[in-house]
Coordinates of C-alpha atoms in Angstrom, one line a residue:
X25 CA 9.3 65.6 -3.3
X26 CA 9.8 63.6 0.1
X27 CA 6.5 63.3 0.5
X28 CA 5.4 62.8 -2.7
X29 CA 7.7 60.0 -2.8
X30 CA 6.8 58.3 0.4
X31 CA 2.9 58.6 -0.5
X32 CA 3.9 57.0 -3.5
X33 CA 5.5 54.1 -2.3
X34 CA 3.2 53.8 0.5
X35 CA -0.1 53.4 -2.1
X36 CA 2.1 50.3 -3.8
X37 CA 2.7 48.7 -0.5
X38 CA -0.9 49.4 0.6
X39 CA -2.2 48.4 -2.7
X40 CA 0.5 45.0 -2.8
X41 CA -1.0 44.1 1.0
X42 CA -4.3 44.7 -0.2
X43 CA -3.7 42.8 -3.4
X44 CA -2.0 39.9 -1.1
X45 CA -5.2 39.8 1.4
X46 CA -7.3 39.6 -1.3
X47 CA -5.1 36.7 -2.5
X48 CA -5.0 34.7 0.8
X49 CA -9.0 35.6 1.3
X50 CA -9.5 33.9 -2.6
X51 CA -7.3 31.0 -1.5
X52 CA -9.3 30.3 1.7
X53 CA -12.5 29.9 -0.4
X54 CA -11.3 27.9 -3.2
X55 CA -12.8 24.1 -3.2
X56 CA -10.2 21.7 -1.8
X57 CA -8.7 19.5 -4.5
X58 CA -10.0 16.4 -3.3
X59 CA -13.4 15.0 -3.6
X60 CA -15.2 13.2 -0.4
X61 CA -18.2 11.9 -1.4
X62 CA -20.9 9.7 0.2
X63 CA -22.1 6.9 -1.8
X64 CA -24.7 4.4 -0.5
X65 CA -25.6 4.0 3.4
X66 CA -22.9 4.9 5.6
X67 CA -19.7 4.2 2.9
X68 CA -18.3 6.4 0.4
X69 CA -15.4 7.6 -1.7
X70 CA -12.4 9.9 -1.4
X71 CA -10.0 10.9 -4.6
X72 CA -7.3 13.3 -4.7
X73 CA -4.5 11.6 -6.1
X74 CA -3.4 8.1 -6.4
X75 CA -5.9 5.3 -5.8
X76 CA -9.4 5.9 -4.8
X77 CA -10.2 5.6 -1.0
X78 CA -13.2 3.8 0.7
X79 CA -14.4 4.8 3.6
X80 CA -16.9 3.4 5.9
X81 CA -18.9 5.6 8.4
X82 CA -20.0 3.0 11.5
X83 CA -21.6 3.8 14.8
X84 CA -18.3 1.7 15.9
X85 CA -15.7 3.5 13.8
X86 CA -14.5 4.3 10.8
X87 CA -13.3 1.7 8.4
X88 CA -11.0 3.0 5.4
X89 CA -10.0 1.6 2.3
X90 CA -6.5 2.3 0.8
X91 CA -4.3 5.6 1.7
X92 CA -2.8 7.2 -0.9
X93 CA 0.0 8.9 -0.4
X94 CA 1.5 10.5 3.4
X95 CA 0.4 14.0 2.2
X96 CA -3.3 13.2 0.8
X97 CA -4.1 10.8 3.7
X98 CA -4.5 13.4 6.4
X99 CA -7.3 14.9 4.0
X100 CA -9.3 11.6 4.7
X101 CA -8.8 11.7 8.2
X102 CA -10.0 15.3 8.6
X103 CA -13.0 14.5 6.7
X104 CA -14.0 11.5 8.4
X105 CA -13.4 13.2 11.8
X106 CA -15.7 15.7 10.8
X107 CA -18.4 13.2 11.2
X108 CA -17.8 11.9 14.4
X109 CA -15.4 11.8 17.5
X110 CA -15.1 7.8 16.5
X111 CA -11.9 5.3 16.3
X112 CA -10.3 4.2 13.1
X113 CA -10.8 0.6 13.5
X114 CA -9.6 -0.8 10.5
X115 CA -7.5 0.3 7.1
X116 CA -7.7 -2.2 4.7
X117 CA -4.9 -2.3 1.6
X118 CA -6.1 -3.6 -1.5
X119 CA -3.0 -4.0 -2.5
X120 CA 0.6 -2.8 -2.0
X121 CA 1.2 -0.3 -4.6
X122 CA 2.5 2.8 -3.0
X123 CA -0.1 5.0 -4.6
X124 CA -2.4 3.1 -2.0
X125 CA -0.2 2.5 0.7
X126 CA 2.2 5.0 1.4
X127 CA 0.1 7.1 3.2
X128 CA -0.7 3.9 6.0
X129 CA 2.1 5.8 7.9
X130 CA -0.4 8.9 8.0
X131 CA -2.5 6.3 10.4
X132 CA 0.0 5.2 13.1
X133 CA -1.1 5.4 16.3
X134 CA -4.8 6.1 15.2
X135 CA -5.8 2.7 13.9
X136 CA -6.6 -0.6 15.4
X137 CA -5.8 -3.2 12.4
X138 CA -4.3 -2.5 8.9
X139 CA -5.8 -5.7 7.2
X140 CA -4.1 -6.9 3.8
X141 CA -3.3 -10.2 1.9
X142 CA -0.3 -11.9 2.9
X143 CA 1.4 -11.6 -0.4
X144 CA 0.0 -7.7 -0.1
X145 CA 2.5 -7.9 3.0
X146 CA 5.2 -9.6 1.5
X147 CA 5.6 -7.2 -1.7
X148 CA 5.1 -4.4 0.5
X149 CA 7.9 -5.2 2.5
X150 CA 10.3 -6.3 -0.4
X151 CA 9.6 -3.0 -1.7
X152 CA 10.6 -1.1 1.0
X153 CA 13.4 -3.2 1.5
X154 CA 14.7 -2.3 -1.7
X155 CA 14.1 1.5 -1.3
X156 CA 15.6 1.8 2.0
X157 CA 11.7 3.4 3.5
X158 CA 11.1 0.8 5.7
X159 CA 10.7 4.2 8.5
X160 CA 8.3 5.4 6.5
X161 CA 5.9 2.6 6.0
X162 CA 3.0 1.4 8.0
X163 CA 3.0 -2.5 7.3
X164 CA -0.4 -4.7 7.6
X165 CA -0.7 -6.5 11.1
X166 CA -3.4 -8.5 9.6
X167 CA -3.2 -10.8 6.7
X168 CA -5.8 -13.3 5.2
X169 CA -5.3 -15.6 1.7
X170 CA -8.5 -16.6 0.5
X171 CA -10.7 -13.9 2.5
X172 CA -11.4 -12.1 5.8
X173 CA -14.3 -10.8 7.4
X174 CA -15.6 -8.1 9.9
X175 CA -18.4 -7.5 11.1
X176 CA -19.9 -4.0 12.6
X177 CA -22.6 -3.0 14.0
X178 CA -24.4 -2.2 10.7
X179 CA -22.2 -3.4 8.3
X180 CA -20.6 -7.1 7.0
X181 CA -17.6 -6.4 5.2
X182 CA -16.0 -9.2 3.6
X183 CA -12.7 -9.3 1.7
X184 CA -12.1 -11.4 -1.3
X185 CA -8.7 -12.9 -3.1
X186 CA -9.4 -14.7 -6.1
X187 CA -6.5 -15.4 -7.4
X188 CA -3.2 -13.7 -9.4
X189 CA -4.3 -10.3 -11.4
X190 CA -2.4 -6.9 -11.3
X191 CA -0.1 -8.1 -8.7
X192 CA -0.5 -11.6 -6.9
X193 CA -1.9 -9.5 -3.8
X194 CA -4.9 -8.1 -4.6
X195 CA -8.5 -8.0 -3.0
X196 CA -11.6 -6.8 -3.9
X197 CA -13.9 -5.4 -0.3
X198 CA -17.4 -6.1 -0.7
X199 CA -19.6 -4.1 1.9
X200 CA -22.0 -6.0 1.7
X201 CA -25.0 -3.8 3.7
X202 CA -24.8 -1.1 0.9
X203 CA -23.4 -3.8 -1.6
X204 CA -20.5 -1.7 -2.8
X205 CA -17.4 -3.3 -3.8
X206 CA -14.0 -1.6 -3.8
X207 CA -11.7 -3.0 -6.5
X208 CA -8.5 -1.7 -6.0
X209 CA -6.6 -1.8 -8.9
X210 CA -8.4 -5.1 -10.6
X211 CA -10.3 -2.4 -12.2
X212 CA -8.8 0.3 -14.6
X213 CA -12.3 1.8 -15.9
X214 CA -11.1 3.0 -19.4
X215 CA -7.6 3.5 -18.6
X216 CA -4.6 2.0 -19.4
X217 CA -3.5 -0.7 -16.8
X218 CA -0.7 -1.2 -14.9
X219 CA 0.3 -5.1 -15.1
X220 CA 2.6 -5.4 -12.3
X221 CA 5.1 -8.9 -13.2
X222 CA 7.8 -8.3 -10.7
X223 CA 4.9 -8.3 -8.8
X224 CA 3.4 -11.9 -9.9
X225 CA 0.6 -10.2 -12.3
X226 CA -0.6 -12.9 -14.7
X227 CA -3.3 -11.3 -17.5
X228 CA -4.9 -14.7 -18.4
X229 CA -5.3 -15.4 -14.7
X230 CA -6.8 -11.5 -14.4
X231 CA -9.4 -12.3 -17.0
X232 CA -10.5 -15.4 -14.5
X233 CA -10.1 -13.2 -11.3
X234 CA -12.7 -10.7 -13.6
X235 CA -15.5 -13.1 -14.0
X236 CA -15.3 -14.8 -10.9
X237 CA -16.0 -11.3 -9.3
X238 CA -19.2 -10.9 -11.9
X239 CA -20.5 -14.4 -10.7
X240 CA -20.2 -13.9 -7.0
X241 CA -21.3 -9.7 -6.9
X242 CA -25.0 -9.2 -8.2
X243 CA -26.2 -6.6 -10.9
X244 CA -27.1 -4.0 -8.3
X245 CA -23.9 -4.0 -6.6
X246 CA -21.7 -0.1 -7.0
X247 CA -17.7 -1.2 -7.9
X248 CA -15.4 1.7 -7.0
X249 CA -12.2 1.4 -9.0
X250 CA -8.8 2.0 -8.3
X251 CA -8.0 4.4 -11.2
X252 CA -10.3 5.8 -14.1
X253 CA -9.8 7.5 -17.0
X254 CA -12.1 9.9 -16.3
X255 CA -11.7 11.0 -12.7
X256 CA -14.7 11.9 -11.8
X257 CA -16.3 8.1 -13.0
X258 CA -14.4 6.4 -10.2
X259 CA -17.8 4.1 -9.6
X260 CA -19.7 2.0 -11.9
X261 CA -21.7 -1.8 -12.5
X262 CA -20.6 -5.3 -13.8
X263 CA -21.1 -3.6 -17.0
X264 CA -17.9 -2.1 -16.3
X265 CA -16.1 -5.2 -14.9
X266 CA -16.8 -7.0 -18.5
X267 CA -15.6 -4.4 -20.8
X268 CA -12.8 -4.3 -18.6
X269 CA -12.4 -7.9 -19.2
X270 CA -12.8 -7.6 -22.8
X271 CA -10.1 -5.2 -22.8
X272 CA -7.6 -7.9 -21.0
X273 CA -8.8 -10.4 -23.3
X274 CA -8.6 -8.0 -26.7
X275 CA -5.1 -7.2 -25.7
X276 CA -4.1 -10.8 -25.2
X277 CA -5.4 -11.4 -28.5
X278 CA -4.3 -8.7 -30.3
X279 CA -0.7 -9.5 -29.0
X280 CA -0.6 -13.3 -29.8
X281 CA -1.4 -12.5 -33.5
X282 CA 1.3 -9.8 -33.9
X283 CA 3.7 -12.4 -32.6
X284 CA 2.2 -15.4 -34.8
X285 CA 2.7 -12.8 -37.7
X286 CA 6.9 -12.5 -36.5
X287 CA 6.4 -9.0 -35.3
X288 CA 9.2 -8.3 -33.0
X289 CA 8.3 -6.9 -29.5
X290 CA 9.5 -3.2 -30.7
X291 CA 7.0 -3.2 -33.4
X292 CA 4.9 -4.6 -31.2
X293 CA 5.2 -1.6 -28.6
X294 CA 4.5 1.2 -31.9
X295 CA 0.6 0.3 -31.5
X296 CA -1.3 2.8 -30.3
X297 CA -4.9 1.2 -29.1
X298 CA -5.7 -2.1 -28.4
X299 CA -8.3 -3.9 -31.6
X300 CA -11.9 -4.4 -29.8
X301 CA -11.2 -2.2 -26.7
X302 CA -10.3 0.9 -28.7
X303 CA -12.2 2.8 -25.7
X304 CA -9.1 2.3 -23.4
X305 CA -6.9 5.2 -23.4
X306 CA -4.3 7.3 -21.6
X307 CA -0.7 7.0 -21.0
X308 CA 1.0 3.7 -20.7
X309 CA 0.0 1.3 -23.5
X310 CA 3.3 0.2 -23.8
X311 CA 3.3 -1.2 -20.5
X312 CA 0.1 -3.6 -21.3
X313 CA 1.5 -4.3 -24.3
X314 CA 5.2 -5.2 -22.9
X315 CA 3.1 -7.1 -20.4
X316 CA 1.2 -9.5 -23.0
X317 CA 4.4 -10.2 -24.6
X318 CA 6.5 -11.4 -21.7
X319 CA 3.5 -13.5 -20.8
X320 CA 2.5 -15.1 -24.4
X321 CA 6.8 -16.0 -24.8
X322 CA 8.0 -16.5 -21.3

């Protein structure tokens, strides 16, 4: 009975082990959850969570685009490492939202520059401030107003400010060898926005910050965007940029009249889609909608 018993028990713990190998073998060939993709010439794209990331691949470093968050950072890193023993020469902010940010701290010590606009800087900082995480930030060193430039060995990257949008600190980085432009958060492709306020966003001076960027980028150039509603359509053209536009406009619109009709801002927050730009969706209409009002009253 013993030994019926022990054989028993030992087939379970044999089969559990087996079962748990099997597990950890299963788990070792499952696809990461991030995507690192190559896009034209030597930049490309990473997504996980958060914002999207740029990346540049130069023969005199690497160049990166936003961070994420501390924990989806190092998956960057790894990946860019993998194609070369290189420096990180430069992380560039687009803005200071910790989606894009928080993980600077996962470059310390590895990076030359972090490169940012000053008021980037300053809302950073305030933030931080406030949450008591000034430890666990990795501030810009480098700050520009109207734009900043670098130039590498084989590619021109310029950053641009033009003016107040989703916060009062954000740039768009053009490379301009492979003509792609990273947007950072001035672009929401079909996904509900975040207007930032505390943060000096202004809608009516987004819609301006919009065309300017269609008048000085040309119809070949690839825009990656900040967050998409779709999470695998992260890139796209000026097409993009104008119905994005459009959206910012039909929600300014759309707002004004409810107003000129007396509705009251909670009525006002019961709408569900935005008239003209009906392709916009996700979570977080309310806050576009809150946005518009404080704007068309204050």
């Amino acid at each position: 009975m013993k030994r019926r018993n022990f054989l028993t028990t030992s087939g379970l713990a044999l089969g559990l082990l087996t079962m748990n190998r099997q597990s950890s073998f299963a788990s070792l060939l499952q696809e990461p959850t991030y995507k690192f993709k190559a896009l034209r010439n030597n930049v490309g794209a990473f997504t996980e969570r958060g914002g999207t990331i740029g990346w540049l691949n130069s023969a005199d470093g690497f160049v990166v685009v936003d961070a994420q968050f501390p924990d989806t950072a190092p998956h960057v890193i790894s990946e860019l490492k993998k194609l070369g023993a290189k420096s990180f020469t430069h992380l560039i902010n687009t803005h200071h939202h910790g989606d894009h940010t928080a993980g600077n701290i996962a470059f310390k010590g590895i990076v030359g520059n972090v490169v940012a606009h000053n008021n980037s800087l300053i809302n950073q900082k305030a933030t931080a401030t406030a949450q008591g995480s000034e430890a666990q930030q990795l501030f810009p060193d480098t700050v520009f107003t109207d734009s900043w430039e670098l130039k590498t060995s084989d590619e021109l990257i310029k950053a641009h400010y033009f003016g107040p949008g989703h916060t009062n600190g954000d740039a768009m980085i053009h490379f301009q060898n492979a003509n792609i432009v990273h947007t950072g958060d001035l672009v929401f492709n079909r996904r509900f926005p975040f207007i930032d306020r505390s943060a000096g966003a202004n809608i009516k001076s987004w819609i301006t910050v919009l065309q300017k960027a269609m008048d000085q980028f040309d119809n070949d150039t690839l825009f990656v965007f900040g967050h998409s509603l779709d999470p695998e359509k992260y890139t796209g053209s000026k097409a993009d940029i104008k119905a994005f536009q459009n959206y910012l406009e039909s929600l300014l619109a759309m707002v004004e009249s409810k107003i000129k009709d007396g509705q009251s801002l909670e009525e006002i927050l019961k709408i569900q889609s935005v008239s003209g730009a009906q392709e916009w969706k996700g979570d977080g209409i309310q806050r576009s909608l809150q946005a518009a009002y404080e704007e068309l009253t204050s």
